[in-house]
Structure formats: structure tokens, C-alpha cells
Coordinates of C-alpha atoms and ligand atoms in Angstrom, one line a residue:
M1 CA 142.9 93.8 120.2
N2 CA 139.1 93.6 120.1
V3 CA 138.0 96.6 118.0
I4 CA 134.6 98.0 118.8
Y5 CA 132.7 99.4 115.8
P6 CA 130.1 102.2 116.5
L7 CA 126.9 101.0 114.7
A8 CA 124.2 103.7 114.6
E9 CA 121.9 100.9 113.3
K10 CA 122.0 97.5 111.7
F11 CA 119.2 96.0 109.8
I12 CA 118.2 93.6 107.0
S13 CA 116.4 95.1 104.0
I14 CA 116.6 95.2 100.3
N15 CA 119.4 97.2 98.7
G16 CA 117.7 100.3 97.5
E17 CA 120.5 101.5 95.3
G18 CA 123.4 100.4 93.1
P19 CA 124.1 97.3 91.1
K20 CA 122.4 95.1 93.7
A21 CA 119.3 97.2 94.0
G22 CA 116.3 95.0 94.8
M23 CA 118.4 92.3 96.4
M24 CA 118.3 91.4 100.1
A25 CA 121.2 92.9 102.1
A26 CA 122.4 93.6 105.6
F27 CA 123.2 97.2 106.4
L28 CA 125.8 98.3 108.9
R29 CA 125.4 102.1 109.4
M30 CA 128.4 103.6 111.1
K31 CA 128.1 106.7 113.2
G32 CA 129.6 110.0 112.1
C33 CA 130.3 111.8 108.9
N34 CA 132.9 114.4 107.8
L35 CA 130.4 116.2 105.5
S36 CA 127.3 118.1 106.0
C37 CA 125.1 117.8 102.9
N38 CA 122.1 120.2 103.1
Y39 CA 119.8 117.3 102.1
C40 CA 121.2 114.6 104.4
D41 CA 118.4 112.2 105.4
T42 CA 120.5 110.3 108.0
S43 CA 121.9 113.4 109.8
W44 CA 120.7 111.8 113.1
A45 CA 123.5 109.2 112.7
N46 CA 126.1 112.0 112.4
E47 CA 125.2 113.7 115.7
S48 CA 127.8 113.3 118.5
D49 CA 125.1 112.1 120.9
C50 CA 123.7 109.5 118.5
P51 CA 123.5 106.3 120.5
T52 CA 125.4 103.3 119.1
E53 CA 125.4 99.6 119.4
P54 CA 129.1 98.9 120.0
L55 CA 130.0 95.5 118.4
T56 CA 133.2 93.7 117.6
A57 CA 133.8 92.1 114.2
R58 CA 133.1 88.7 115.7
E59 CA 129.7 89.9 117.0
I60 CA 128.8 91.5 113.7
L61 CA 129.7 88.3 111.8
H62 CA 127.6 86.3 114.2
W63 CA 124.6 88.5 113.5
L64 CA 125.2 88.4 109.8
K65 CA 125.4 84.6 109.7
E66 CA 122.1 84.4 111.7
S67 CA 120.5 86.8 109.2
G68 CA 121.0 84.5 106.2
T69 CA 122.0 87.3 103.8
V70 CA 125.1 87.2 101.7
N71 CA 125.3 90.9 100.8
V72 CA 126.6 93.4 103.3
T73 CA 126.6 97.2 102.8
L74 CA 128.7 99.4 105.0
T75 CA 127.1 102.8 105.1
G76 CA 126.9 105.9 107.2
G77 CA 127.7 108.5 107.9
E78 CA 131.0 107.8 106.3
P79 CA 132.1 104.2 107.0
L80 CA 135.6 104.6 105.7
L81 CA 136.5 107.0 108.4
I82 CA 135.8 104.5 111.2
P83 CA 139.0 103.4 112.9
H84 CA 140.1 99.9 111.9
V85 CA 137.3 99.5 109.4
S86 CA 139.7 97.7 107.0
E87 CA 139.9 94.9 109.5
L88 CA 136.1 94.6 109.5
I89 CA 136.1 94.6 105.7
E90 CA 138.7 91.8 105.6
A91 CA 136.8 89.8 108.2
L92 CA 133.6 90.1 106.2
G93 CA 135.3 89.1 103.0
E94 CA 137.1 86.2 104.6
A95 CA 133.8 84.9 105.8
G96 CA 132.4 85.0 102.3
F97 CA 130.2 88.0 102.3
A98 CA 129.9 90.3 99.3
V99 CA 130.8 93.7 100.7
E100 CA 129.7 97.0 99.3
I101 CA 130.9 100.3 100.7
E102 CA 128.7 103.4 100.3
T103 CA 131.2 106.2 100.5
N104 CA 130.6 109.9 100.2
G105 CA 133.4 110.7 97.8
S106 CA 135.6 112.6 100.1
V107 CA 137.8 109.8 101.4
P108 CA 140.8 108.4 99.5
L109 CA 140.0 104.9 98.3
A110 CA 143.6 103.7 97.6
P111 CA 144.2 102.0 101.0
F112 CA 141.0 100.0 100.6
C113 CA 141.8 99.0 97.1
E114 CA 144.8 97.1 98.4
L115 CA 142.9 94.9 100.8
S116 CA 143.0 91.1 100.2
H117 CA 139.2 91.3 100.0
R118 CA 138.7 94.5 98.0
P119 CA 135.1 95.6 98.5
V120 CA 132.9 97.0 95.8
F121 CA 132.5 100.8 96.0
T122 CA 129.5 103.0 95.4
M123 CA 131.1 106.3 95.5
D124 CA 129.0 109.4 95.7
Y125 CA 129.9 112.5 93.9
K126 CA 128.2 115.4 95.7
C127 CA 127.1 118.0 93.2
P128 CA 127.2 121.8 93.7
D129 CA 123.8 122.2 95.3
S130 CA 124.8 119.9 98.1
G131 CA 127.3 122.5 99.3
M132 CA 129.9 119.8 99.6
E133 CA 131.5 119.5 96.1
D134 CA 134.8 121.1 97.2
Y135 CA 135.4 118.0 99.3
M136 CA 135.1 115.5 96.5
R137 CA 138.1 113.4 95.5
P138 CA 138.1 112.9 91.7
D139 CA 141.5 111.2 92.1
N140 CA 139.5 108.2 93.3
F141 CA 138.0 107.8 89.9
S142 CA 141.2 106.1 88.5
L143 CA 140.8 103.4 91.1
L144 CA 137.3 102.3 90.1
T145 CA 136.5 99.2 88.1
K146 CA 133.5 97.8 86.3
D147 CA 132.3 96.4 89.6
D148 CA 132.2 99.8 91.2
S149 CA 129.8 102.7 90.8
V150 CA 129.8 106.5 90.9
K151 CA 126.5 107.9 92.0
F152 CA 125.8 111.6 91.3
V153 CA 123.3 112.8 93.8
V154 CA 121.4 115.6 92.1
S155 CA 119.0 118.3 93.3
S156 CA 118.6 120.4 90.2
E157 CA 119.3 120.8 86.5
N158 CA 122.4 122.7 87.5
D159 CA 123.6 119.5 89.3
L160 CA 122.7 117.4 86.3
A161 CA 124.9 119.6 84.1
R162 CA 127.8 119.2 86.5
A163 CA 127.3 115.4 86.6
E164 CA 127.4 115.3 82.8
E165 CA 130.5 117.4 82.7
I166 CA 132.4 115.2 85.3
T167 CA 131.2 112.0 83.6
A168 CA 132.6 113.1 80.3
G169 CA 135.7 114.7 81.6
Y170 CA 136.8 111.6 83.5
H171 CA 135.4 109.1 80.9
L172 CA 133.6 107.5 83.8
T173 CA 131.2 105.3 81.8
E174 CA 134.2 103.5 80.3
R175 CA 135.5 102.8 83.8
C176 CA 132.5 102.0 86.0
R177 CA 128.7 102.2 86.3
V178 CA 127.3 105.7 86.6
Y179 CA 124.0 106.4 88.4
L180 CA 122.0 109.6 88.7
S181 CA 120.1 109.6 92.0
A182 CA 117.4 112.2 92.8
V183 CA 117.5 114.0 96.1
F184 CA 114.1 112.9 97.4
G185 CA 111.6 115.8 97.2
R186 CA 113.9 118.2 95.4
I187 CA 113.9 117.0 91.8
E188 CA 111.4 114.8 90.0
P189 CA 112.7 111.6 88.4
R190 CA 110.9 112.8 85.3
T191 CA 113.1 115.9 85.1
I192 CA 116.2 113.7 85.2
T193 CA 114.8 111.4 82.5
E194 CA 113.9 114.4 80.3
Y195 CA 117.4 115.8 80.8
M196 CA 118.9 112.5 79.7
I197 CA 116.8 112.3 76.6
H198 CA 117.3 115.9 75.7
H199 CA 121.1 115.6 76.1
Q200 CA 121.2 112.2 74.4
W201 CA 123.0 111.0 77.5
N202 CA 123.6 107.3 77.2
D203 CA 125.4 104.9 79.5
V204 CA 124.2 106.5 82.7
R205 CA 121.3 105.1 84.7
L206 CA 118.6 106.9 86.6
Q207 CA 118.2 105.4 90.0
L208 CA 115.4 105.8 92.5
Q209 CA 115.9 105.2 96.2
M210 CA 113.7 102.1 96.1
H211 CA 113.3 101.9 99.9
K212 CA 111.6 105.3 100.0
F213 CA 108.9 104.0 97.8
I214 CA 108.4 100.8 99.8
W215 CA 108.4 102.4 103.2
P216 CA 107.6 105.9 104.4
P217 CA 110.5 108.2 103.2
Q218 CA 111.7 109.1 106.7
Q219 CA 111.5 105.5 108.1
R220 CA 114.7 104.3 109.7
G221 CA 116.0 100.7 109.7
V222 CA 114.8 99.9 106.1
Ligands
LIG1 S1 127.8 112.4 103.1 FE1 125.9 111.2 103.4 S2 125.8 111.0 105.6 FE2 127.3 112.6 105.2 S3 126.1 114.5 105.4 FE3 126.2 113.9 103.2 S4 124.3 112.7 102.9 FE4 124.6 112.8 105.1

């Protein structure tokens, strides 16, 4: 069976977030998301009428090999809800690509941890101000390893307090990397830094969405 994957866009850029921030990477943005965060900056890719480039795994691999990058990030939307995405992950791993999955925190990770080519996860935890915290799956935390990351997307000091509570409650820094990511335009990185200092909060990392400083914040395909 030739599975077709609904790509809202694909592009080569630098990884703006996570452990490979600053490194060249290919991005495969899948169409559609099960959440509706009130700050979503890629909501266009979640619309039912968003045009897609329908590609098979073989066609995606061909494009990736031509691109010369070794890092591939599957993002969205929510890539783990795409039918047969496991097969694509396995094909990418088999071909030697380093695969990172940006997932929104609402999808069980267990089936993907059992793949022969287990990808690296950057799992968001949507804080209260997103309006989506009820959909988070803390049961995923126990599956994460030192190669994986949890990214708290924060809009406010209230969100920071919740991130600190979750981090401590689940001993996250002993398990994986923990990032604090500012919702662009809603909270100043300085506020996050001052919170970390004031709370003597070690072992977590402030992370800025690097691509939004290199290119205009709303630009697609970067
Ligand atoms: S999970 Fe990501 S893609 Fe989905 S609505 Fe939230 S910010 Fe947008």
C-alpha cells in the first residue's frame, strides 16, 4: 500500500527549538491538529481547507536525500495523529535520518516508543493559559528519556508556576531535558529569566524560538 502523507509544508531551515536548536534540519509539517491553543501560530495548517502536498514515504525520502540534511523534524499540527505515521518514522530511521517529533502533549507516546527506530520526542506541555491543559497526558512522562524533552509553553507567571509544579511533581529534570518556551508576544523572555532566578529554579532551560528572531515572526516555511 502506498500511503499518502498530507504535508501542509516542507522546508529546510535551522531547528529553532530543542536539543538541536541552531542545527540545520528538514521540517515536515503535517496538516491538522486535535487542539486549539489560543496562541497557535500555525493554525492555518489546521484548517480543513488547508492545501497539502500529498507525498509518499518514498517521495519524502527522495526530497530529504536531495536536501543534504541529516535531521528531520515532524511537526504540525499534530504529526502523531496522521494515519500510518509510524511507517514514515520507521522509513526515515531506516534511511539513517535523525528523527525528532514535535508533539503537542495530548497523544499517547507508548506505541511510538516501541518502534525499531524510536524517534526523539519534544513533547509540549500546554499550560493553563493555553486553554488546552485538560488534554495533556502526564502518563507520557514515564516514557521519556535523556534524549527527549518536555517543553512548557508559557504565556504568563501563572503558567510558569504551573510548569514549576509539574516539573517538580513528576521529577522531570531527572528524566529528560526541560525547556521553558515563551509564547511570542505574550511574555518577555526577561520575565521567565527573572522567575527562574527568583525561584532558584535550576536544571530547566529558557528557550527562544530562534527562527522568529532570524525571520519575520509570521513567516512560513522557515
Ligand atoms: S497544539 Fe500546536 S498546532 Fe495544535 S493548536 Fe496548539 S499550538 Fe497550534
